[in-house]
Amino acid sequence: MRLHHSPIAFTVLTLLVGCGSSGPSGGGHGGSGGAAGRAGAGGTSTGGRGGIGGGSAGSSGTGGSAGAAGAGGSAASGGATAGASGSGGAAGAAGVGGADTTGTAGSEGGAGAGGSSTAGGGGGGSSGGAGAGGAVACTPADPDGGTDAGGAKPDDFLFLQNVTVTTLAGGATAGTDSGPLGTGTLSNPVSVTIEPEGSLIVTDFDSNRLRRVTSTGTLSTVTTSTMTSEGSFTRPFGLGWIGTTLYAQTDADPTGMRGPTGGTIWSIDRNTGLATVVLANVGRPRAFAALSDGRLVLSDFVNTEILLLNVTTKAVTELAGQANCSGSSNGTGSSARFSSPQGVVVLPGDRIIVADRDAHILREVSLAGGVTTFAGDGVEGLIDGPKLSARFSAPSALAADASGAVYVSDTTAHRIRRIAANGTVTTVAGNGTAGFMDGPGNMAEFYGAEGIAVTADGSTIYVADGTGGSDDPVPYNRLRKITIAP
């Protein structure tokens, strides 16, 4: 498999396996309280000073313990009052993530011979300051799916009727040629989106280009790796819109370097093709979608979290999931776990739907960070029907029509699925064989199928059907068109 489809292929990605842990040593222990003062003849004595708290805290350790308080002075002969007790030692400063300890109070003074004595005042030990929190540990969470409690279930799917699959652009041979179907070529198309004018923009991963495809299948180039305001436009994948402004994501930063946090969001001038950096080193989101307020929801498949990006202020906010802490569980904010969040789409009311590929499930995320199951029971398979009992096999790209129906590229099943607004899952096209074949939906074959787009009325679906990241040359470099007749 190519590097762009397998995060473990990056050497630098070995950093992902370490979750936060505490630092090495704790703070030093506080010193012992000072000895009581000696009684003066006929006079008074005072307690010794409390010991000073221990040494400075070690990083990420526990705080130093408090110094013991000084004992009260013994009473003076001749009836003087007892010496005041020593002050409690100050607590050692807490280490990073360490706990505080409070100083011990001083003991009272003894009575003077032949006279009354006054108890020494208790020394008040002060607490050490709380240490700054260390890195958040990756705490495993109980999975909310993936258990076949009722035993293995056979595939059970229902094809949508009156579906036809054709090839709109590209072919078996990889390339960057412009022209109509049969002449124009693509090189591993991975995402597709529909322009307001009705034409299509395709991310051509292996050629580092954005391509335009007309409704009749004529290919041309919009953006190349060098058509940028700065740096290089390398390894493009995700596409999305804020209004009529097109945005694209690359796996690499503007220097061309790739890593677990090196992804970049670009704005694209669709007339000139100029790509301008919005924000570099934003993680590794392979998909994004716009909220009603113009922020982008980023689905970071490498760092296993969902982020919000304000393209004006460049502020990035963590919405759900915990960075570098994968799993499969619902929850709120960082208590939720994602396995490999890929496709994302926003439904009316800012309902965020995420395809958690390796968990075989679709999740819904609220703007408050609450994560719930949208579709799938978490067991890999192919079962249509009510969405919560349906099964998927590595759901990746998502798209939605105006009715709220969600379309899913079920990549290892090599099928395109639909979740209707009423919650019913059906199979739109793909017979389950990895390959290429046009024809009726139930006979068609797909190979990579990593990107999809759908028209507002749900009658036409476009599929970026590339190589799936194969290391070996394979004859799959096409943009497919699925037509659903009434």
Tab-separated table of C-alpha atoms in Angstrom:
chain	number	residue	atom	x	y	z
A	1	MET	CA	0.000	0.000	0.000
A	2	ARG	CA	1.185	3.525	-0.620
A	3	LEU	CA	2.222	5.798	2.165
A	4	HIS	CA	-0.798	8.043	1.780
A	5	HIS	CA	-3.208	5.284	2.719
A	6	SER	CA	-1.379	3.836	5.676
A	7	PRO	CA	-0.338	6.164	8.496
A	8	ILE	CA	2.066	3.609	9.919
A	9	ALA	CA	4.138	3.854	6.754
A	10	PHE	CA	5.523	7.233	7.822
A	11	THR	CA	8.662	6.886	9.858
A	12	VAL	CA	7.731	9.933	11.896
A	13	LEU	CA	4.388	8.397	12.732
A	14	THR	CA	5.994	6.189	15.331
A	15	LEU	CA	5.457	9.206	17.558
A	16	LEU	CA	1.776	8.436	17.587
A	17	VAL	CA	2.019	5.422	19.831
A	18	GLY	CA	3.073	7.389	22.940
A	19	CYS	CA	0.294	8.774	25.044
A	20	GLY	CA	0.867	11.253	27.900
A	21	SER	CA	2.613	9.949	30.991
A	22	SER	CA	3.857	11.393	34.252
A	23	GLY	CA	7.335	12.823	34.668
A	24	PRO	CA	10.144	11.142	36.527
A	25	SER	CA	10.684	12.324	40.118
A	26	GLY	CA	8.628	13.998	42.790
A	27	GLY	CA	9.473	17.136	44.738
A	28	GLY	CA	11.783	16.906	47.753
A	29	HIS	CA	10.439	16.287	51.300
A	30	GLY	CA	10.122	19.270	53.584
A	31	GLY	CA	12.752	19.681	56.271
A	32	SER	CA	12.086	18.796	59.940
A	33	GLY	CA	10.982	21.532	62.300
A	34	GLY	CA	13.629	23.347	64.283
A	35	ALA	CA	14.385	22.316	67.883
A	36	ALA	CA	12.571	24.079	70.702
A	37	GLY	CA	14.270	27.148	72.141
A	38	ARG	CA	16.072	26.668	75.496
A	39	ALA	CA	14.278	28.261	78.436
A	40	GLY	CA	16.018	31.293	79.843
A	41	ALA	CA	16.430	31.621	83.534
A	42	GLY	CA	13.400	33.470	84.742
A	43	GLY	CA	12.583	34.376	81.225
A	44	THR	CA	10.666	33.081	78.288
A	45	SER	CA	11.693	30.981	75.404
A	46	THR	CA	10.292	30.706	71.967
A	47	GLY	CA	9.869	27.618	69.885
A	48	GLY	CA	12.341	26.967	67.144
A	49	ARG	CA	11.445	27.836	63.558
A	50	GLY	CA	9.670	25.238	61.474
A	51	GLY	CA	11.778	23.501	58.887
A	52	ILE	CA	11.813	24.835	55.414
A	53	GLY	CA	9.951	22.826	52.772
A	54	GLY	CA	11.816	20.417	50.556
A	55	GLY	CA	13.640	21.177	47.396
A	56	SER	CA	12.036	22.222	44.186
A	57	ALA	CA	9.679	19.786	42.519
A	58	GLY	CA	10.730	17.310	39.918
A	59	SER	CA	8.767	17.394	36.704
A	60	SER	CA	5.525	15.455	36.664
A	61	GLY	CA	6.132	14.040	40.155
A	62	THR	CA	4.323	14.384	43.485
A	63	GLY	CA	4.773	17.521	45.527
A	64	GLY	CA	7.291	17.634	48.353
A	65	SER	CA	5.931	16.862	51.859
A	66	ALA	CA	5.712	19.646	54.378
A	67	GLY	CA	8.425	20.322	56.957
A	68	ALA	CA	7.502	19.305	60.518
A	69	ALA	CA	6.617	22.141	62.838
A	70	GLY	CA	9.041	23.221	65.590
A	71	ALA	CA	8.156	22.099	69.085
A	72	GLY	CA	7.094	24.711	71.623
A	73	GLY	CA	9.782	25.972	73.974
A	74	SER	CA	9.943	24.547	77.476
A	75	ALA	CA	8.663	26.819	80.216
A	76	ALA	CA	11.022	29.184	82.000
A	77	SER	CA	11.743	28.726	85.624
A	78	GLY	CA	10.031	31.315	87.740
A	79	GLY	CA	6.689	31.205	86.010
A	80	ALA	CA	7.199	32.713	82.630
A	81	THR	CA	4.937	31.835	79.797
A	82	ALA	CA	5.924	29.055	77.500
A	83	GLY	CA	7.645	29.892	74.287
A	84	ALA	CA	5.436	30.158	71.232
A	85	SER	CA	5.486	27.069	69.110
A	86	GLY	CA	7.484	27.069	65.927
A	87	SER	CA	5.770	27.664	62.614
A	88	GLY	CA	5.025	24.634	60.465
A	89	GLY	CA	7.463	24.089	57.673
A	90	ALA	CA	6.366	25.272	54.248
A	91	ALA	CA	5.391	22.477	51.909
A	92	GLY	CA	7.688	21.661	49.030
A	93	ALA	CA	6.425	22.946	45.722
A	94	ALA	CA	4.276	20.378	43.949
A	95	GLY	CA	5.835	18.720	40.960
A	96	VAL	CA	4.192	18.849	37.564
A	97	GLY	CA	0.998	16.931	38.094
A	98	GLY	CA	1.986	16.391	41.778
A	99	ALA	CA	-0.221	16.557	44.856
A	100	ASP	CA	0.099	19.181	47.590
A	101	THR	CA	0.896	18.375	51.235
A	102	THR	CA	0.092	20.564	54.188
A	103	GLY	CA	2.589	21.413	56.992
A	104	THR	CA	2.090	19.987	60.500
A	105	ALA	CA	1.113	22.387	63.241
A	106	GLY	CA	3.562	23.131	66.105
A	107	SER	CA	2.993	21.598	69.537
A	108	GLU	CA	2.023	23.689	72.497
A	109	GLY	CA	4.505	24.936	75.152
A	110	GLY	CA	4.728	23.392	78.588
A	111	ALA	CA	3.674	25.254	81.728
A	112	GLY	CA	6.279	27.293	83.670
A	113	ALA	CA	7.154	26.127	87.158
A	114	GLY	CA	5.147	27.982	89.752
A	115	GLY	CA	3.254	29.963	87.260
A	116	SER	CA	0.668	29.617	84.552
A	117	SER	CA	1.656	28.845	81.074
A	118	THR	CA	0.144	29.805	77.836
A	119	ALA	CA	-0.043	27.196	75.140
A	120	GLY	CA	2.146	27.859	72.200
A	121	GLY	CA	0.198	28.716	69.078
A	122	GLY	CA	-0.017	25.928	66.515
A	123	GLY	CA	2.215	26.496	63.569
A	124	GLY	CA	0.298	26.703	60.327
A	125	GLY	CA	2.010	24.769	57.597
A	126	SER	CA	1.298	26.181	54.169
A	127	SER	CA	0.455	24.004	51.193
A	128	GLY	CA	2.768	23.811	48.228
A	129	GLY	CA	1.404	25.288	45.029
A	130	ALA	CA	-0.315	22.853	42.732
A	131	GLY	CA	1.873	21.672	39.883
A	132	ALA	CA	0.891	22.188	36.292
A	133	GLY	CA	-0.883	19.188	34.793
A	134	GLY	CA	1.175	16.787	32.755
A	135	ALA	CA	0.202	15.295	29.379
A	136	VAL	CA	-3.209	13.663	29.363
A	137	ALA	CA	-2.885	9.918	29.486
A	138	CYS	CA	-4.598	7.763	26.881
A	139	THR	CA	-7.200	5.936	28.934
A	140	PRO	CA	-8.858	3.010	27.143
A	141	ALA	CA	-12.626	3.299	26.863
A	142	ASP	CA	-15.120	0.487	26.592
A	143	PRO	CA	-16.153	-0.023	22.959
A	144	ASP	CA	-19.762	0.753	22.137
A	145	GLY	CA	-19.915	-1.652	19.223
A	146	GLY	CA	-18.061	-4.381	17.434
A	147	THR	CA	-19.372	-7.333	19.414
A	148	ASP	CA	-21.427	-9.873	17.528
A	149	ALA	CA	-23.456	-10.864	20.582
A	150	GLY	CA	-26.073	-12.702	18.552
A	151	GLY	CA	-23.539	-14.768	16.669
A	152	ALA	CA	-22.251	-14.314	13.130
A	153	LYS	CA	-24.777	-12.842	10.749
A	154	PRO	CA	-24.742	-13.397	6.993
A	155	ASP	CA	-24.672	-10.526	4.542
A	156	ASP	CA	-28.153	-9.207	3.918
A	157	PHE	CA	-28.454	-6.369	1.450
A	158	LEU	CA	-31.087	-4.745	-0.725
A	159	PHE	CA	-30.126	-3.025	-3.979
A	160	LEU	CA	-31.739	0.252	-4.896
A	161	GLN	CA	-33.652	-0.110	-8.160
A	162	ASN	CA	-33.155	1.718	-11.481
A	163	VAL	CA	-29.456	2.449	-10.944
A	164	THR	CA	-26.901	2.731	-13.758
A	165	VAL	CA	-23.127	3.152	-13.443
A	166	THR	CA	-21.024	4.736	-16.214
A	167	THR	CA	-17.524	6.214	-16.571
A	168	LEU	CA	-17.442	10.007	-16.900
A	169	ALA	CA	-13.675	10.593	-17.183
A	170	GLY	CA	-10.339	8.838	-17.010
A	171	GLY	CA	-9.551	5.230	-17.742
A	172	ALA	CA	-7.120	2.399	-17.131
A	173	THR	CA	-4.002	4.423	-17.908
A	174	ALA	CA	-2.719	6.985	-15.392
A	175	GLY	CA	-1.785	10.420	-16.693
A	176	THR	CA	-2.437	14.153	-16.715
A	177	ASP	CA	-3.726	14.656	-20.248
A	178	SER	CA	-6.634	17.008	-20.846
A	179	GLY	CA	-9.472	16.242	-23.201
A	180	PRO	CA	-12.726	14.297	-23.505
A	181	LEU	CA	-13.402	10.760	-22.335
A	182	GLY	CA	-10.961	8.469	-24.123
A	183	THR	CA	-8.304	11.186	-24.294
A	184	GLY	CA	-8.167	12.868	-20.889
A	185	THR	CA	-6.444	10.903	-18.129
A	186	LEU	CA	-6.394	10.886	-14.331
A	187	SER	CA	-3.777	9.628	-11.892
A	188	ASN	CA	-5.379	8.079	-8.804
A	189	PRO	CA	-8.406	10.323	-8.203
A	190	VAL	CA	-9.330	10.263	-4.502
A	191	SER	CA	-11.957	12.979	-3.931
A	192	VAL	CA	-14.599	14.813	-5.916
A	193	THR	CA	-16.879	17.789	-5.365
A	194	ILE	CA	-19.521	19.551	-7.451
A	195	GLU	CA	-18.972	23.170	-8.459
A	196	PRO	CA	-21.886	25.644	-8.314
A	197	GLU	CA	-21.848	25.682	-12.114
A	198	GLY	CA	-22.368	21.914	-12.265
A	199	SER	CA	-18.860	20.858	-13.295
A	200	LEU	CA	-16.678	18.771	-10.986
A	201	ILE	CA	-13.349	19.232	-9.202
A	202	VAL	CA	-11.290	16.087	-8.612
A	203	THR	CA	-8.186	15.667	-6.440
A	204	ASP	CA	-5.651	13.728	-8.487
A	205	PHE	CA	-3.453	12.407	-5.688
A	206	ASP	CA	-0.543	10.934	-7.587
A	207	SER	CA	-0.108	13.905	-9.941
A	208	ASN	CA	-0.421	16.579	-7.192
A	209	ARG	CA	-3.179	18.311	-9.154
A	210	LEU	CA	-6.743	19.461	-9.008
A	211	ARG	CA	-8.619	18.587	-12.205
A	212	ARG	CA	-11.891	19.897	-13.598
A	213	VAL	CA	-14.387	17.617	-15.327
A	214	THR	CA	-17.300	19.005	-17.306
A	215	SER	CA	-20.727	17.398	-17.314
A	216	THR	CA	-19.799	15.722	-20.593
A	217	GLY	CA	-16.530	14.300	-19.265
A	218	THR	CA	-13.917	16.692	-20.628
A	219	LEU	CA	-10.868	16.953	-18.385
A	220	SER	CA	-8.669	19.980	-17.748
A	221	THR	CA	-6.221	21.037	-15.010
A	222	VAL	CA	-7.108	23.631	-12.368
A	223	THR	CA	-4.141	23.547	-9.976
A	224	THR	CA	-0.698	21.947	-10.148
A	225	SER	CA	1.909	21.489	-7.433
A	226	THR	CA	3.609	24.798	-8.324
A	227	MET	CA	0.510	26.989	-8.681
A	228	THR	CA	0.665	28.289	-5.123
A	229	SER	CA	1.179	31.492	-3.183
A	230	GLU	CA	3.943	29.699	-1.282
A	231	GLY	CA	5.573	26.298	-1.265
A	232	SER	CA	4.292	23.186	-2.945
A	233	PHE	CA	0.778	21.761	-3.327
A	234	THR	CA	1.647	18.124	-2.610
A	235	ARG	CA	-0.561	15.053	-2.142
A	236	PRO	CA	-4.011	16.672	-2.294
A	237	PHE	CA	-6.903	14.703	-0.862
A	238	GLY	CA	-9.907	16.420	0.781
A	239	LEU	CA	-12.178	19.017	-0.857
A	240	GLY	CA	-14.903	21.259	0.535
A	241	TRP	CA	-16.709	24.577	0.346
A	242	ILE	CA	-17.512	27.616	2.409
A	243	GLY	CA	-20.137	29.312	0.289
A	244	THR	CA	-18.663	29.442	-3.198
A	245	THR	CA	-15.034	29.344	-2.036
A	246	LEU	CA	-13.274	26.048	-2.673
A	247	TYR	CA	-10.884	24.632	-0.098
A	248	ALA	CA	-8.511	21.705	-0.474
A	249	GLN	CA	-6.389	19.664	1.910
A	250	THR	CA	-2.954	18.232	1.282
A	251	ASP	CA	-1.252	15.512	3.294
A	252	ALA	CA	2.007	17.495	3.088
A	253	ASP	CA	2.968	20.908	4.403
A	254	PRO	CA	3.980	23.684	1.954
A	255	THR	CA	7.575	22.405	1.971
A	256	GLY	CA	6.378	19.034	0.725
A	257	MET	CA	7.092	17.256	4.015
A	258	ARG	CA	4.567	14.742	5.335
A	259	GLY	CA	4.040	13.684	8.917
A	260	PRO	CA	1.351	13.101	11.523
A	261	THR	CA	0.617	16.824	11.916
A	262	GLY	CA	1.815	18.188	8.578
A	263	GLY	CA	-1.529	18.479	6.786
A	264	THR	CA	-2.407	21.832	5.209
A	265	ILE	CA	-5.678	23.567	4.321
A	266	TRP	CA	-5.606	25.717	1.168
A	267	SER	CA	-8.082	28.063	-0.481
A	268	ILE	CA	-8.322	27.681	-4.250
A	269	ASP	CA	-8.980	30.396	-6.820
A	270	ARG	CA	-11.039	28.407	-9.303
A	271	ASN	CA	-10.367	30.896	-12.104
A	272	THR	CA	-6.576	31.093	-11.870
A	273	GLY	CA	-5.912	27.837	-10.003
A	274	LEU	CA	-3.818	29.649	-7.382
A	275	ALA	CA	-3.647	27.725	-4.083
A	276	THR	CA	-3.164	29.871	-0.971
A	277	VAL	CA	-2.254	28.468	2.439
A	278	VAL	CA	-4.975	28.930	5.039
A	279	LEU	CA	-3.247	26.952	7.777
A	280	ALA	CA	-0.336	24.517	7.706
A	281	ASN	CA	0.471	21.779	10.232
A	282	VAL	CA	-3.164	21.361	11.181
A	283	GLY	CA	-2.951	17.594	11.743
A	284	ARG	CA	-3.962	15.105	9.098
A	285	PRO	CA	-7.586	15.698	8.135
A	286	ARG	CA	-8.545	13.736	5.029
A	287	ALA	CA	-12.027	15.278	4.916
A	288	PHE	CA	-13.767	18.444	6.061
A	289	ALA	CA	-17.145	20.172	5.792
A	290	ALA	CA	-18.524	23.615	6.613
A	291	LEU	CA	-20.835	24.521	9.481
A	292	SER	CA	-23.525	27.176	9.115
A	293	ASP	CA	-21.250	29.767	10.785
A	294	GLY	CA	-18.450	29.185	8.262
A	295	ARG	CA	-16.135	27.117	10.438
A	296	LEU	CA	-14.740	23.901	8.993
A	297	VAL	CA	-15.128	20.532	10.688
A	298	LEU	CA	-11.910	18.565	10.200
A	299	SER	CA	-11.818	14.775	10.484
A	300	ASP	CA	-8.236	13.909	11.490
A	301	PHE	CA	-7.729	10.238	10.692
A	302	VAL	CA	-4.130	10.034	11.943
A	303	ASN	CA	-4.602	11.803	15.278
A	304	THR	CA	-8.082	10.297	15.813
A	305	GLU	CA	-9.985	13.459	16.687
A	306	ILE	CA	-12.507	15.910	15.285
A	307	LEU	CA	-11.411	19.557	15.074
A	308	LEU	CA	-13.000	22.913	14.249
A	309	LEU	CA	-11.087	25.452	12.155
A	310	ASN	CA	-11.961	29.131	11.868
A	311	VAL	CA	-10.439	30.046	8.504
A	312	THR	CA	-10.481	33.761	9.382
A	313	THR	CA	-8.752	33.679	12.768
A	314	LYS	CA	-6.888	30.397	12.096
A	315	ALA	CA	-8.049	29.167	15.503
A	316	VAL	CA	-8.280	25.378	15.865
A	317	THR	CA	-10.547	23.864	18.529
A	318	GLU	CA	-10.730	20.236	19.615
A	319	LEU	CA	-14.360	19.108	19.410
A	320	ALA	CA	-14.382	15.361	20.094
A	321	GLY	CA	-11.979	12.494	20.553
A	322	GLN	CA	-8.530	12.500	22.134
A	323	ALA	CA	-5.409	13.066	20.096
A	324	ASN	CA	-3.425	9.887	19.467
A	325	CYS	CA	-5.803	7.820	21.587
A	326	SER	CA	-7.793	5.571	19.289
A	327	GLY	CA	-10.771	3.434	20.175
A	328	SER	CA	-14.447	3.111	19.469
A	329	SER	CA	-16.750	4.632	22.040
A	330	ASN	CA	-19.319	7.364	22.339
A	331	GLY	CA	-19.018	10.110	24.930
A	332	THR	CA	-18.486	13.840	25.181
A	333	GLY	CA	-15.402	15.725	24.061
A	334	SER	CA	-12.147	13.958	24.883
A	335	SER	CA	-13.963	11.040	26.538
A	336	ALA	CA	-15.154	9.837	23.108
A	337	ARG	CA	-12.882	7.629	21.020
A	338	PHE	CA	-12.473	7.349	17.254
A	339	SER	CA	-10.599	4.603	15.471
A	340	SER	CA	-9.906	6.225	12.094
A	341	PRO	CA	-12.273	9.126	11.393
A	342	GLN	CA	-12.383	9.766	7.665
A	343	GLY	CA	-15.350	11.179	5.767
A	344	VAL	CA	-17.417	13.972	7.296
A	345	VAL	CA	-20.634	15.673	6.222
A	346	VAL	CA	-22.817	18.304	7.889
A	347	LEU	CA	-26.587	17.822	7.827
A	348	PRO	CA	-29.163	20.604	8.413
A	349	GLY	CA	-29.021	21.904	11.953
A	350	ASP	CA	-25.218	21.495	12.018
A	351	ARG	CA	-25.480	17.782	12.667
A	352	ILE	CA	-21.990	16.434	12.018
A	353	ILE	CA	-21.726	12.875	10.655
A	354	VAL	CA	-18.327	11.148	10.682
A	355	ALA	CA	-17.348	7.853	9.049
A	356	ASP	CA	-15.171	5.994	11.567
A	357	ARG	CA	-13.582	3.716	9.023
A	358	ASP	CA	-11.784	1.095	11.086
A	359	ALA	CA	-14.624	0.909	13.628
A	360	HIS	CA	-17.102	0.158	10.776
A	361	ILE	CA	-19.505	2.727	12.150
A	362	LEU	CA	-20.864	6.222	11.478
A	363	ARG	CA	-21.012	8.649	14.385
A	364	GLU	CA	-22.931	11.855	14.970
A	365	VAL	CA	-21.141	14.728	16.714
A	366	SER	CA	-22.925	17.729	18.198
A	367	LEU	CA	-21.446	21.212	18.457
A	368	ALA	CA	-21.149	20.555	22.201
A	369	GLY	CA	-18.867	17.610	21.437
A	370	GLY	CA	-21.380	14.880	22.211
A	371	VAL	CA	-20.738	11.723	20.191
A	372	THR	CA	-23.446	9.138	19.481
A	373	THR	CA	-23.927	6.328	16.974
A	374	PHE	CA	-25.546	7.410	13.715
A	375	ALA	CA	-25.437	4.112	11.828
A	376	GLY	CA	-23.875	0.669	12.110
A	377	ASP	CA	-23.401	-1.734	15.012
A	378	GLY	CA	-19.600	-1.680	14.832
A	379	VAL	CA	-19.222	-5.171	13.391
A	380	GLU	CA	-17.673	-5.407	9.942
A	381	GLY	CA	-20.140	-6.756	7.426
A	382	LEU	CA	-22.777	-5.957	4.844
A	383	ILE	CA	-26.283	-5.705	6.253
A	384	ASP	CA	-28.908	-3.271	5.019
A	385	GLY	CA	-32.051	-2.243	6.871
A	386	PRO	CA	-32.551	-0.077	9.985
A	387	LYS	CA	-29.434	2.030	10.351
A	388	LEU	CA	-28.491	1.091	13.924
A	389	SER	CA	-28.449	-2.617	13.120
A	390	ALA	CA	-26.849	-2.165	9.688
A	391	ARG	CA	-23.263	-3.222	9.056
A	392	PHE	CA	-20.508	-1.539	7.093
A	393	SER	CA	-17.041	-2.537	5.954
A	394	ALA	CA	-14.602	0.377	6.287
A	395	PRO	CA	-16.941	3.307	5.521
A	396	SER	CA	-14.826	6.193	4.224
A	397	ALA	CA	-16.165	9.041	2.094
A	398	LEU	CA	-19.537	10.648	2.847
A	399	ALA	CA	-21.911	12.927	0.959
A	400	ALA	CA	-25.454	14.145	1.603
A	401	ASP	CA	-28.354	15.348	-0.523
A	402	ALA	CA	-30.908	18.035	0.308
A	403	SER	CA	-33.304	15.537	1.892
A	404	GLY	CA	-30.735	14.572	4.529
A	405	ALA	CA	-29.894	11.196	3.000
A	406	VAL	CA	-26.258	10.228	3.576
A	407	TYR	CA	-24.239	8.375	0.929
A	408	VAL	CA	-21.338	6.171	2.007
A	409	SER	CA	-18.369	4.792	0.126
A	410	ASP	CA	-17.974	1.406	1.824
A	411	THR	CA	-14.459	0.874	0.586
A	412	THR	CA	-13.488	-2.695	1.452
A	413	ALA	CA	-16.974	-3.847	0.483
A	414	HIS	CA	-16.485	-2.051	-2.871
A	415	ARG	CA	-20.034	-0.721	-2.704
A	416	ILE	CA	-21.838	2.589	-2.462
A	417	ARG	CA	-24.494	2.658	0.279
A	418	ARG	CA	-27.283	5.092	1.145
A	419	ILE	CA	-28.806	5.935	4.523
A	420	ALA	CA	-32.177	7.514	3.786
A	421	ALA	CA	-33.536	10.317	5.924
A	422	ASN	CA	-35.936	7.778	7.486
A	423	GLY	CA	-32.949	5.712	8.679
A	424	THR	CA	-33.125	2.856	6.158
A	425	VAL	CA	-29.840	1.617	4.677
A	426	THR	CA	-29.740	0.266	1.116
A	427	THR	CA	-26.978	-0.602	-1.360
A	428	VAL	CA	-26.889	1.745	-4.343
A	429	ALA	CA	-24.248	0.089	-6.511
A	430	GLY	CA	-21.363	-2.369	-6.472
A	431	ASN	CA	-21.425	-6.146	-6.551
A	432	GLY	CA	-18.633	-6.442	-3.993
A	433	THR	CA	-15.858	-7.339	-6.428
A	434	ALA	CA	-12.809	-5.072	-6.552
A	435	GLY	CA	-12.459	-4.146	-10.192
A	436	PHE	CA	-14.030	-2.170	-13.006
A	437	MET	CA	-17.364	-2.731	-14.659
A	438	ASP	CA	-20.059	-0.315	-15.769
A	439	GLY	CA	-23.702	-1.309	-16.012
A	440	PRO	CA	-26.687	-1.832	-13.693
A	441	GLY	CA	-26.014	-0.963	-10.061
A	442	ASN	CA	-26.102	-4.546	-8.841
A	443	MET	CA	-23.536	-5.642	-11.463
A	444	ALA	CA	-21.124	-2.694	-11.409
A	445	GLU	CA	-17.649	-2.978	-9.921
A	446	PHE	CA	-15.558	-0.386	-8.077
A	447	TYR	CA	-11.954	-0.471	-6.935
A	448	GLY	CA	-10.690	2.446	-4.801
A	449	ALA	CA	-13.888	4.510	-4.463
A	450	GLU	CA	-12.356	6.851	-1.871
A	451	GLY	CA	-14.371	9.963	-2.693
A	452	ILE	CA	-18.027	10.657	-3.490
A	453	ALA	CA	-20.295	13.617	-4.200
A	454	VAL	CA	-24.040	13.775	-4.800
A	455	THR	CA	-26.392	16.246	-6.433
A	456	ALA	CA	-28.916	18.040	-4.225
A	457	ASP	CA	-31.825	15.953	-5.528
A	458	GLY	CA	-29.959	12.689	-4.914
A	459	SER	CA	-30.335	11.530	-8.508
A	460	THR	CA	-26.629	11.488	-9.422
A	461	ILE	CA	-23.610	10.303	-7.466
A	462	TYR	CA	-20.004	10.824	-8.560
A	463	VAL	CA	-17.287	8.434	-7.366
A	464	ALA	CA	-13.525	9.062	-7.440
A	465	ASP	CA	-12.493	5.506	-8.265
A	466	GLY	CA	-8.714	5.377	-8.049
A	467	THR	CA	-6.053	2.851	-7.138
A	468	GLY	CA	-6.847	2.599	-3.440
A	469	GLY	CA	-3.166	3.341	-2.785
A	470	SER	CA	-1.845	0.204	-4.452
A	471	ASP	CA	1.942	0.012	-4.689
A	472	ASP	CA	1.670	-1.904	-7.910
A	473	PRO	CA	0.376	-0.220	-11.061
A	474	VAL	CA	-3.318	-1.003	-11.391
A	475	PRO	CA	-5.711	0.119	-14.144
A	476	TYR	CA	-8.064	2.188	-11.975
A	477	ASN	CA	-7.991	5.934	-12.630
A	478	ARG	CA	-11.593	6.886	-13.278
A	479	LEU	CA	-14.366	9.228	-12.268
A	480	ARG	CA	-17.573	7.184	-12.178
A	481	LYS	CA	-21.142	8.417	-12.462
A	482	ILE	CA	-24.103	6.708	-10.811
A	483	THR	CA	-27.541	7.657	-12.080
A	484	ILE	CA	-30.654	6.837	-10.042
A	485	ALA	CA	-33.773	6.934	-12.186
A	486	PRO	CA	-37.195	7.649	-10.667
